[in-house]
Short mmCIF file of C-alpha atoms in Angstrom, two decimals:
data_model
loop_
_atom_site.label_atom_id
_atom_site.label_comp_id
_atom_site.label_asym_id
_atom_site.label_seq_id
_atom_site.Cartn_x
_atom_site.Cartn_y
_atom_site.Cartn_z
CA MET A 22 0.00 0.00 0.00
CA LEU A 23 2.79 2.31 0.77
CA HIS A 24 4.38 1.51 -2.50
CA GLN A 25 1.20 2.26 -4.39
CA PHE A 26 0.73 5.46 -2.52
CA ARG A 27 4.17 6.58 -3.58
CA ASP A 28 3.33 6.06 -7.34
CA LEU A 29 0.14 8.14 -7.30
CA PRO A 30 0.36 11.50 -9.23
CA THR A 31 0.53 14.53 -7.08
CA PRO A 32 -1.38 17.68 -7.81
CA MET A 33 1.61 19.75 -7.02
CA SER A 34 3.34 21.47 -9.87
CA GLU A 35 6.36 19.99 -11.31
CA SER A 36 8.29 23.03 -10.36
CA SER A 37 7.98 22.19 -6.61
CA PRO A 38 11.11 20.89 -4.89
CA PRO A 39 11.23 17.09 -4.11
CA LYS A 40 10.07 16.07 -0.61
CA THR A 41 11.60 13.51 1.72
CA PRO A 42 9.62 10.24 1.71
CA LEU A 43 7.65 9.38 4.82
CA TYR A 44 9.22 5.92 5.19
CA ARG A 45 12.75 4.78 4.61
CA GLU A 46 13.49 2.68 1.61
CA GLU A 47 14.71 -0.16 3.83
CA ALA A 48 11.38 -0.26 5.68
CA LEU A 49 9.48 -0.33 2.44
CA ALA A 50 11.74 -3.11 1.15
CA HIS A 51 11.11 -5.09 4.30
CA GLN A 52 7.36 -4.76 3.78
CA ARG A 53 7.68 -6.01 0.25
CA GLU A 54 9.57 -9.15 1.52
CA ARG A 55 6.89 -10.14 4.07
CA ALA A 56 5.23 -12.23 1.51
CA TRP A 57 7.82 -14.89 2.39
CA GLY A 58 6.77 -14.90 6.11
CA GLU A 59 8.53 -13.95 9.40
CA LEU A 60 11.58 -15.74 10.84
CA VAL A 61 10.45 -17.66 13.90
CA VAL A 62 13.08 -19.25 16.26
CA LEU A 63 11.58 -22.46 17.67
CA THR A 64 12.80 -23.71 21.15
CA PRO A 65 12.23 -27.49 21.78
CA ARG A 66 10.11 -28.37 24.85
CA ILE A 67 12.77 -30.73 26.16
CA ALA A 68 15.23 -27.85 26.20
CA ARG A 69 12.92 -25.82 28.41
CA TYR A 70 12.56 -28.77 30.77
CA MET A 71 16.31 -29.20 30.93
CA LEU A 72 16.72 -25.51 31.61
CA TRP A 73 14.32 -25.70 34.54
CA ALA A 74 16.00 -28.86 35.78
CA LEU A 75 19.40 -27.17 35.69
CA ALA A 76 18.01 -24.23 37.62
CA VAL A 77 16.55 -26.53 40.26
CA LEU A 78 19.81 -28.46 40.49
CA ALA A 79 21.69 -25.22 40.92
CA LEU A 80 19.39 -24.21 43.76
CA VAL A 81 19.73 -27.64 45.36
CA PHE A 82 23.50 -27.46 45.05
CA VAL A 83 23.57 -24.05 46.70
CA TRP A 84 21.27 -25.30 49.47
CA PHE A 85 23.48 -28.38 49.90
CA LEU A 86 26.60 -26.21 50.21
CA VAL A 87 24.89 -24.10 52.87
CA GLU A 88 23.18 -26.82 54.90
CA ALA A 89 25.40 -29.87 54.49
CA GLU A 90 28.31 -30.40 56.86
CA TYR A 91 31.59 -32.20 56.50
CA THR A 92 33.14 -33.90 59.52
CA ARG A 93 36.86 -34.46 59.76
CA LYS A 94 37.54 -37.65 61.70
CA ALA A 95 40.49 -39.52 63.12
CA ARG A 96 40.83 -43.20 63.90
CA ALA A 97 42.58 -44.52 67.00
CA PHE A 98 43.27 -47.91 68.52
CA ALA A 99 41.21 -48.69 71.65
CA VAL A 100 41.10 -51.40 74.31
CA LEU A 101 38.20 -52.15 76.66
CA SER A 102 39.16 -52.24 80.32
CA PHE A 103 37.48 -52.07 83.71
CA ALA A 104 36.49 -48.64 84.98
CA VAL A 105 38.15 -49.47 88.31
CA ASP A 106 41.73 -50.68 87.94
CA PRO A 107 42.04 -54.39 88.78
CA THR A 108 43.87 -55.55 91.90
CA THR A 109 46.69 -58.07 91.71
CA VAL A 110 46.85 -60.54 94.61
CA ALA A 111 50.42 -61.62 95.35
CA ALA A 112 52.17 -64.06 97.68
CA THR A 113 53.39 -62.45 100.90
CA ASP A 114 56.09 -65.08 101.48
CA ALA A 115 57.93 -67.56 99.32
CA GLY A 116 56.50 -71.06 99.18
CA THR A 117 54.52 -73.55 97.14
CA LEU A 118 50.96 -72.84 96.02
CA THR A 119 48.91 -75.76 97.32
CA SER A 120 45.39 -74.75 96.33
CA ILE A 121 43.27 -72.02 94.76
CA ALA A 122 39.76 -71.81 96.15
CA VAL A 123 38.20 -69.58 93.47
CA LYS A 124 37.51 -69.67 89.73
CA GLU A 125 37.69 -67.08 86.99
CA GLY A 126 34.54 -64.99 86.85
CA GLU A 127 33.51 -65.96 90.39
CA ARG A 128 32.29 -63.21 92.71
CA ILE A 129 34.05 -63.37 96.07
CA ALA A 130 33.29 -61.67 99.39
CA ARG A 131 35.59 -59.78 101.70
CA GLY A 132 37.54 -62.13 103.96
CA GLN A 133 36.96 -65.18 101.75
CA VAL A 134 39.94 -67.52 101.39
CA ILE A 135 41.41 -67.23 97.90
CA ALA A 136 44.46 -69.49 98.00
CA THR A 137 46.74 -71.44 100.36
CA VAL A 138 50.54 -71.31 100.16
CA SER A 139 52.79 -73.87 101.89
CA THR A 140 56.13 -72.80 103.36
CA GLU A 141 57.10 -76.28 104.63
CA ARG A 142 60.83 -77.09 104.83
CA THR A 143 62.28 -80.60 104.67
CA VAL A 144 65.47 -81.63 106.50
CA ALA A 145 66.84 -85.15 105.95
CA GLY A 146 63.55 -86.20 104.46
CA VAL A 147 61.54 -85.00 107.46
CA ALA A 148 59.27 -82.00 107.34
CA THR A 149 60.39 -79.70 110.14
CA PHE A 150 57.05 -78.06 110.77
CA SER A 151 55.24 -81.40 110.57
CA GLY A 152 57.52 -82.85 113.30
CA ALA A 153 56.94 -79.82 115.50
CA ALA A 154 53.22 -80.17 114.94
CA SER A 155 53.35 -83.83 116.03
CA ASP A 156 55.23 -82.91 119.21
CA ALA A 157 52.76 -80.16 119.95
CA GLU A 158 49.86 -82.54 119.44
CA ALA A 159 51.38 -85.05 121.88
CA ARG A 160 51.95 -82.33 124.47
CA ARG A 161 48.38 -81.11 123.98
CA ALA A 162 47.07 -84.64 124.58
CA ALA A 163 49.15 -84.92 127.78
CA ILE A 164 47.78 -81.62 129.05
CA SER A 165 44.24 -82.75 128.35
CA ARG A 166 44.87 -86.02 130.19
CA GLU A 167 46.35 -84.23 133.19
CA LYS A 168 43.37 -81.89 133.32
CA ARG A 169 40.98 -84.80 133.34
CA GLU A 170 42.92 -86.43 136.18
CA LEU A 171 42.88 -83.24 138.23
CA GLU A 172 39.17 -82.79 137.68
CA ALA A 173 38.52 -86.40 138.70
CA GLN A 174 40.73 -86.01 141.79
CA LEU A 175 38.93 -82.80 142.74
CA ALA A 176 35.58 -84.50 142.35
CA ALA A 177 36.66 -87.44 144.53
CA GLN A 178 38.16 -85.29 147.27
CA SER A 179 35.18 -82.96 147.21
CA SER A 180 32.89 -85.93 147.63
CA GLN A 181 34.96 -87.23 150.55
CA LEU A 182 34.97 -83.87 152.27
CA THR A 183 31.24 -83.49 151.73
CA GLN A 184 30.61 -86.91 153.24
CA ARG A 185 32.90 -86.10 156.16
CA VAL A 186 31.05 -82.83 156.82
CA GLN A 187 27.74 -84.63 156.72
CA ALA A 188 29.03 -87.33 159.12
CA ILE A 189 30.35 -84.74 161.58
CA GLU A 190 27.10 -82.81 161.42
CA MET A 191 25.15 -86.00 162.14
CA GLU A 192 27.50 -86.90 165.01
CA ARG A 193 27.17 -83.43 166.50
CA ALA A 194 23.40 -83.64 166.24
CA ALA A 195 23.44 -86.95 168.17
CA LEU A 196 25.90 -85.52 170.68
CA ALA A 197 23.73 -82.46 171.16
CA ARG A 198 20.77 -84.68 171.99
CA GLU A 199 22.93 -86.63 174.44
CA ILE A 200 24.17 -83.44 176.08
CA ALA A 201 20.62 -82.19 176.41
CA ALA A 202 19.57 -85.46 178.07
CA GLN A 203 22.56 -85.41 180.35
CA GLU A 204 21.91 -81.82 181.36
CA GLU A 205 18.32 -82.76 182.13
CA ARG A 206 19.60 -85.58 184.33
CA VAL A 207 21.95 -83.17 186.10
CA ARG A 208 19.02 -80.83 186.71
CA GLN A 209 16.97 -83.66 188.17
CA LEU A 210 19.87 -84.70 190.40
CA GLN A 211 20.24 -81.10 191.53
CA LEU A 212 16.62 -81.14 192.63
CA GLN A 213 17.20 -84.39 194.53
CA VAL A 214 20.30 -82.94 196.21
CA ASP A 215 18.32 -79.89 197.28
CA ARG A 216 15.55 -82.12 198.71
CA PHE A 217 18.05 -84.35 200.51
CA ARG A 218 19.75 -81.30 201.98
CA GLN A 219 16.42 -80.11 203.37
CA LEU A 220 15.69 -83.58 204.73
CA ALA A 221 19.18 -83.77 206.24
CA LYS A 222 18.50 -80.54 208.14
CA GLU A 223 15.35 -82.10 209.50
CA LYS A 224 17.28 -85.32 210.34
CA PHE A 225 15.18 -87.42 208.03
CA VAL A 226 18.22 -88.58 206.04
CA SER A 227 21.79 -89.01 207.00
CA GLU A 228 24.69 -86.90 205.83
CA LEU A 229 26.01 -89.95 204.01
CA GLN A 230 22.96 -90.18 201.81
CA LEU A 231 23.21 -86.46 201.04
CA GLN A 232 26.87 -86.85 200.11
CA THR A 233 26.03 -89.79 197.87
CA LYS A 234 23.50 -87.71 195.95
CA GLN A 235 25.97 -84.86 195.61
CA ASP A 236 28.65 -87.23 194.28
CA GLU A 237 26.17 -88.69 191.81
CA ARG A 238 25.30 -85.17 190.60
CA ALA A 239 28.98 -84.23 190.27
CA GLU A 240 29.63 -87.36 188.23
CA GLN A 241 26.82 -86.42 185.82
CA VAL A 242 28.13 -82.87 185.55
CA VAL A 243 31.53 -84.29 184.57
CA LYS A 244 29.84 -86.36 181.88
CA VAL A 245 28.10 -83.24 180.54
CA GLU A 246 31.41 -81.39 180.36
CA THR A 247 33.01 -84.37 178.62
CA LEU A 248 30.22 -84.42 176.07
CA LYS A 249 30.59 -80.69 175.50
CA ARG A 250 34.33 -81.06 174.93
CA SER A 251 33.60 -83.79 172.41
CA ASP A 252 31.11 -81.48 170.68
CA ALA A 253 33.70 -78.71 170.57
CA ALA A 254 36.19 -81.11 168.98
CA LEU A 255 33.59 -82.13 166.42
CA ALA A 256 32.87 -78.46 165.72
CA ARG A 257 36.56 -77.88 165.03
CA ASP A 258 36.66 -80.91 162.76
CA LEU A 259 33.55 -79.67 160.94
CA SER A 260 35.01 -76.21 160.46
CA GLN A 261 38.26 -77.69 159.21
CA ALA A 262 36.42 -79.99 156.81
CA ARG A 263 34.34 -77.13 155.51
CA SER A 264 37.41 -74.95 154.98
CA GLU A 265 39.34 -77.71 153.24
CA LEU A 266 36.83 -77.91 150.38
CA PRO A 267 37.36 -74.31 149.10
CA LEU A 268 41.10 -74.69 149.55
CA LEU A 269 41.03 -77.91 147.59
CA GLN A 270 38.93 -76.33 144.85
CA SER A 271 41.19 -73.27 144.73
CA ALA A 272 44.33 -75.40 144.49
CA THR A 273 42.79 -77.54 141.78
CA ARG A 274 41.64 -74.47 139.86
CA SER A 275 45.15 -73.05 140.06
CA LYS A 276 46.57 -76.26 138.63
CA LEU A 277 43.92 -76.30 135.91
CA ALA A 278 44.64 -72.65 135.09
CA ALA A 279 48.33 -73.45 134.79
CA LEU A 280 47.49 -76.30 132.44
CA ASP A 281 45.21 -73.98 130.44
CA ARG A 282 48.05 -71.50 130.14
CA ASP A 283 50.32 -74.24 128.94
CA ALA A 284 47.67 -75.30 126.43
CA ALA A 285 47.19 -71.70 125.24
CA ALA A 286 50.93 -71.22 124.84
CA LEU A 287 51.09 -74.50 122.97
CA THR A 288 48.19 -73.42 120.74
CA GLN A 289 49.87 -70.09 120.03
CA SER A 290 53.10 -71.87 119.24
CA SER A 291 51.22 -74.28 116.99
CA ARG A 292 49.56 -71.38 115.20
CA GLU A 293 52.87 -69.70 114.67
CA ASP A 294 54.30 -72.95 113.38
CA ALA A 295 51.23 -73.39 111.17
CA SER A 296 51.60 -69.85 109.86
CA ARG A 297 55.22 -70.58 109.07
CA ARG A 298 54.19 -73.88 107.56
CA ALA A 299 51.34 -72.49 105.42
CA TYR A 300 49.20 -69.39 105.19
CA ASP A 301 45.88 -68.45 103.62
CA ILE A 302 45.39 -65.50 101.31
CA THR A 303 42.03 -63.78 101.78
CA ALA A 304 40.15 -61.17 99.76
CA ALA A 305 40.51 -57.62 101.03
CA THR A 306 37.19 -56.52 99.48
CA ASP A 307 34.24 -57.76 97.48
CA ALA A 308 35.37 -58.41 93.92
CA VAL A 309 35.14 -60.59 90.83
CA VAL A 310 38.03 -62.87 89.88
CA GLU A 311 39.26 -61.64 86.51
CA ARG A 312 42.21 -63.93 85.84
CA ILE A 313 44.07 -66.69 87.67
CA ILE A 314 47.79 -66.34 87.03
CA ALA A 315 49.40 -69.10 89.15
CA SER A 316 48.50 -72.78 89.35
CA PRO A 317 48.61 -75.28 92.26
CA GLY A 318 52.04 -76.84 92.78
CA GLN A 319 53.85 -73.80 91.44
CA THR A 320 56.81 -72.50 93.44
CA LEU A 321 56.35 -68.86 94.35
CA VAL A 322 58.74 -66.14 95.35
CA GLN A 323 57.74 -63.31 97.63
CA GLY A 324 55.48 -60.92 95.72
CA ALA A 325 54.69 -63.39 92.93
CA PRO A 326 51.23 -62.61 91.43
CA LEU A 327 48.55 -65.23 92.03
CA LEU A 328 45.47 -63.71 90.41
CA ARG A 329 43.80 -60.49 89.38
CA MET A 330 40.44 -59.45 90.71
CA GLN A 331 38.13 -56.60 89.85
CA SER A 332 36.31 -54.73 92.58
CA GLY A 333 33.19 -52.61 92.08
CA ASP A 334 30.38 -53.42 89.66
CA GLY A 335 32.70 -54.52 86.84
CA ALA A 336 31.67 -51.72 84.45
CA LEU A 337 33.87 -51.40 81.36
CA GLN A 338 35.46 -48.33 79.86
CA SER A 339 37.55 -47.75 76.77
CA ASP A 340 41.19 -46.69 76.68
CA LEU A 341 41.82 -44.81 73.43
CA PHE A 342 45.37 -44.24 72.19
CA VAL A 343 44.89 -41.09 70.13
CA PRO A 344 47.87 -40.00 68.00
CA THR A 345 49.29 -36.64 69.00
CA ARG A 346 48.54 -35.25 65.53
CA SER A 347 44.81 -35.85 66.12
CA ALA A 348 44.49 -34.84 69.77
CA GLY A 349 44.26 -31.08 69.36
CA PHE A 350 40.46 -30.78 69.29
CA LEU A 351 39.58 -33.42 71.89
CA LYS A 352 37.41 -32.33 74.81
CA SER A 353 35.69 -33.99 77.76
CA GLY A 354 32.14 -35.09 77.08
CA GLN A 355 32.81 -35.67 73.41
CA VAL A 356 31.14 -38.74 71.91
CA VAL A 357 33.26 -41.31 70.08
CA ARG A 358 32.15 -44.40 68.20
CA LEU A 359 33.85 -47.74 68.76
CA ALA A 360 33.97 -50.50 66.19
CA ILE A 361 34.60 -53.61 68.28
CA ASP A 362 36.92 -55.97 66.42
CA ALA A 363 35.06 -59.00 67.75
CA PHE A 364 31.78 -57.60 66.38
CA PRO A 365 32.31 -56.22 62.82
CA PHE A 366 30.58 -52.86 62.64
CA GLU A 367 29.26 -53.57 59.13
CA ARG A 368 26.91 -56.07 60.72
CA TYR A 369 26.62 -55.12 64.38
CA GLY A 370 27.18 -51.38 64.28
CA HIS A 371 29.17 -49.17 66.63
CA VAL A 372 29.27 -48.76 70.39
CA GLU A 373 29.12 -45.19 71.60
CA ALA A 374 31.37 -43.88 74.36
CA ARG A 375 31.88 -40.51 76.01
CA ILE A 376 35.29 -39.03 76.78
CA VAL A 377 35.83 -38.47 80.51
CA GLU A 378 39.61 -38.05 80.78
CA ILE A 379 42.33 -36.88 78.43
CA GLY A 380 45.87 -37.86 79.32
CA ARG A 381 48.62 -35.28 79.55
CA VAL A 382 51.59 -37.60 79.07
CA VAL A 383 52.68 -38.66 75.62
CA LEU A 384 53.03 -42.43 75.31
CA ILE A 385 55.84 -43.72 73.14
CA PRO A 386 55.46 -47.02 71.22
CA GLY A 387 57.21 -49.84 73.04
CA GLU A 388 56.77 -48.40 76.54
CA ALA A 389 55.39 -50.57 79.31
CA GLY A 390 51.62 -50.64 79.19
CA VAL A 391 51.43 -49.40 75.60
CA PRO A 392 49.82 -51.91 73.19
CA ALA A 393 51.88 -53.11 70.27
CA GLN A 394 49.22 -51.77 67.88
CA VAL A 395 50.20 -48.19 68.78
CA ARG A 396 52.70 -47.18 66.10
CA GLU A 397 53.22 -43.50 66.87
CA PRO A 398 53.26 -41.17 69.89
CA ALA A 399 49.80 -40.95 71.40
CA PHE A 400 47.77 -39.74 74.36
CA ARG A 401 45.74 -42.10 76.50
CA VAL A 402 42.09 -41.01 76.47
CA ARG A 403 39.49 -42.70 78.66
CA ALA A 404 35.84 -42.91 77.66
CA THR A 405 32.85 -44.45 79.44
CA LEU A 406 30.71 -46.82 77.41
CA VAL A 407 27.08 -45.90 76.82
CA THR A 408 26.18 -49.59 76.73
CA GLN A 409 27.92 -52.64 78.16
CA ALA A 410 26.66 -55.10 75.53
CA VAL A 411 26.28 -55.56 71.78
CA VAL A 412 22.94 -56.59 70.33
CA ALA A 413 23.34 -59.44 67.85
CA TYR A 414 20.67 -61.79 66.53
CA GLY A 415 18.17 -60.43 69.02
CA GLN A 416 20.38 -61.11 72.05
CA ASN A 417 22.66 -59.02 74.23
CA TYR A 418 26.27 -60.16 74.19
CA PRO A 419 28.18 -58.51 77.06
CA LEU A 420 31.43 -56.81 76.24
CA ARG A 421 34.54 -58.24 77.87
CA ASN A 422 37.67 -56.81 79.33
CA GLY A 423 40.54 -56.75 76.86
CA LEU A 424 38.50 -56.55 73.64
CA THR A 425 40.17 -54.34 71.04
CA ALA A 426 38.36 -51.76 68.94
CA GLN A 427 38.83 -48.96 66.43
CA ALA A 428 37.60 -45.57 67.61
CA ASP A 429 36.20 -42.95 65.23
CA ILE A 430 36.81 -39.53 66.74
CA GLU A 431 35.20 -36.38 65.39
CA LEU A 432 37.84 -33.67 65.13
CA ASP A 433 36.01 -30.87 63.30
CA ARG A 434 32.57 -30.28 61.76
CA ARG A 435 31.84 -27.34 59.42
CA PRO A 436 29.44 -26.56 56.52
CA LEU A 437 30.70 -27.49 53.08
CA TYR A 438 30.84 -23.91 51.87
CA ARG A 439 33.22 -23.11 54.71
CA TRP A 440 35.58 -25.81 53.53
CA ILE A 441 35.43 -24.22 50.04
CA ILE A 442 35.76 -20.53 50.86
CA GLU A 443 38.11 -20.69 53.85
CA PRO A 444 41.15 -21.77 51.78
CA ILE A 445 40.35 -18.89 49.41
CA LEU A 446 40.04 -16.46 52.30
CA ARG A 447 43.29 -17.68 53.81
CA LEU A 448 44.98 -17.34 50.44
CA ARG A 449 43.59 -13.83 50.07
CA GLY A 450 44.75 -12.98 53.57
CA SER A 451 48.24 -14.25 52.81
CA LEU A 452 48.36 -12.11 49.69
#
C-alpha cells in the first residue's frame, strides 16, 4: 500500500522541490519481503525442561553447600578395660601354692579364702614343721589327760569332804541330843540334892545319903562337860572340813589354770608354726576374679602374682590411644564411636562412648603398658561406654575386658561452603 501510494500522481506542480519520503526505503523493502513470512526461532520443549532442571539443580546445590556439613575424623586404637583398675593378689612369702579356692569370673566376698601357700621345709627327708606339729599334738594330749585327772581327783576329794562334813554334822546332832539329856539328868539330880539337903537338916536322912546324891550329881556334871568337849572337837573338825573344800577347789583351779596357760601357749606356738608352715590369702574386698595367674604346685617367690580381681560393679570403659597429631580438638564429654573388632561394625554397628579423661603424658610405642598396635606417639584417652553389651541376633552379648576396637573420633565439623571458601580467604589474607 505504501508503494502504491508513492506512485500516485501529485497535484503539485512539477516546479515544486522534491520532498523527503515518509518511510525509509529499507522499511518499504522489508514490507515487500513479508510475503515470504517472518523468521520464527523455535525452542524445543525438552530444552525448556532441561533448563528448569538445571536451575533446580543449581538451587539444590547451593542449598546443599549451605546446609550440608563435613566432619573431619580420626581413627585410633582402643582397648576395653574395667572402669576401676584391677587388683593383683600376690604371695606375701615364698612357698609352694597348694590350692586355689576360686575360679575365673567368680564373685568373692571380703575375707573369703582365695588361696593357700605352703612354706614347709624338709630336712633329711623330714618336714620340720610337721615334726613340730606332732610334738605339739602329743603335748596337747598330755595336758588334756592331766586336766581330766585333776578334775577327777577334785571331784573325789570334794565328795569325801562333803561326806565327812555330813558325818560330823550327824554326830554333832546326836551328841547335842545326848548333852541335852545329860543336862536334864543333872538338873533332876540337883533337885534331889536340894531335897536331901532339906531332909538332912530335919534329920530325916543321914549326911552320908546327902553326900552320895551330891557325888552322883557331880559325876553327871563331869559327863556333861566331857560331852561338850567332844562337841567342841567335832565343831573344830567340821570347820576344818568345811574350809578344806574351798582350799582344795582353789588349788585344783590353780593347777587347771596353769594347764590352760600351757595349752594356750602351745596353741599359740602351733599357730605360729602353722603360719610358718602355710598361710591363707584372703580377699581384702568384694570383687570378681578376673584372671588366675598361678596354678597349684607352682613354686612362688615373695610378691609373685597369684590372680587379678576386679572390685566394684565390673563396668567397662575404653582406653583410646589417640595420635598426637589428632588430639588437638579433643574435649571432655565428646562422643566417640567404637567399632569392636570381635563384632564387625558392618553387621553389628558401633558402640558409643563418652570421653571423661584426656591424658597429659605422651606415650611412646614400646613403653610398658602401651599396646603393640600403637605405632606413633599418642595420648591415652578414657571414655565411658554408653552400653555394656552388643545386640546381635536379638540377644545381648556382654562386652569383655581386653577386647580391642577402632575408635572414630570427630575432630572438626563445618558446613561445606566453609571448607570451600576458607582456603580462598586464607589465600587472600596471605596475599
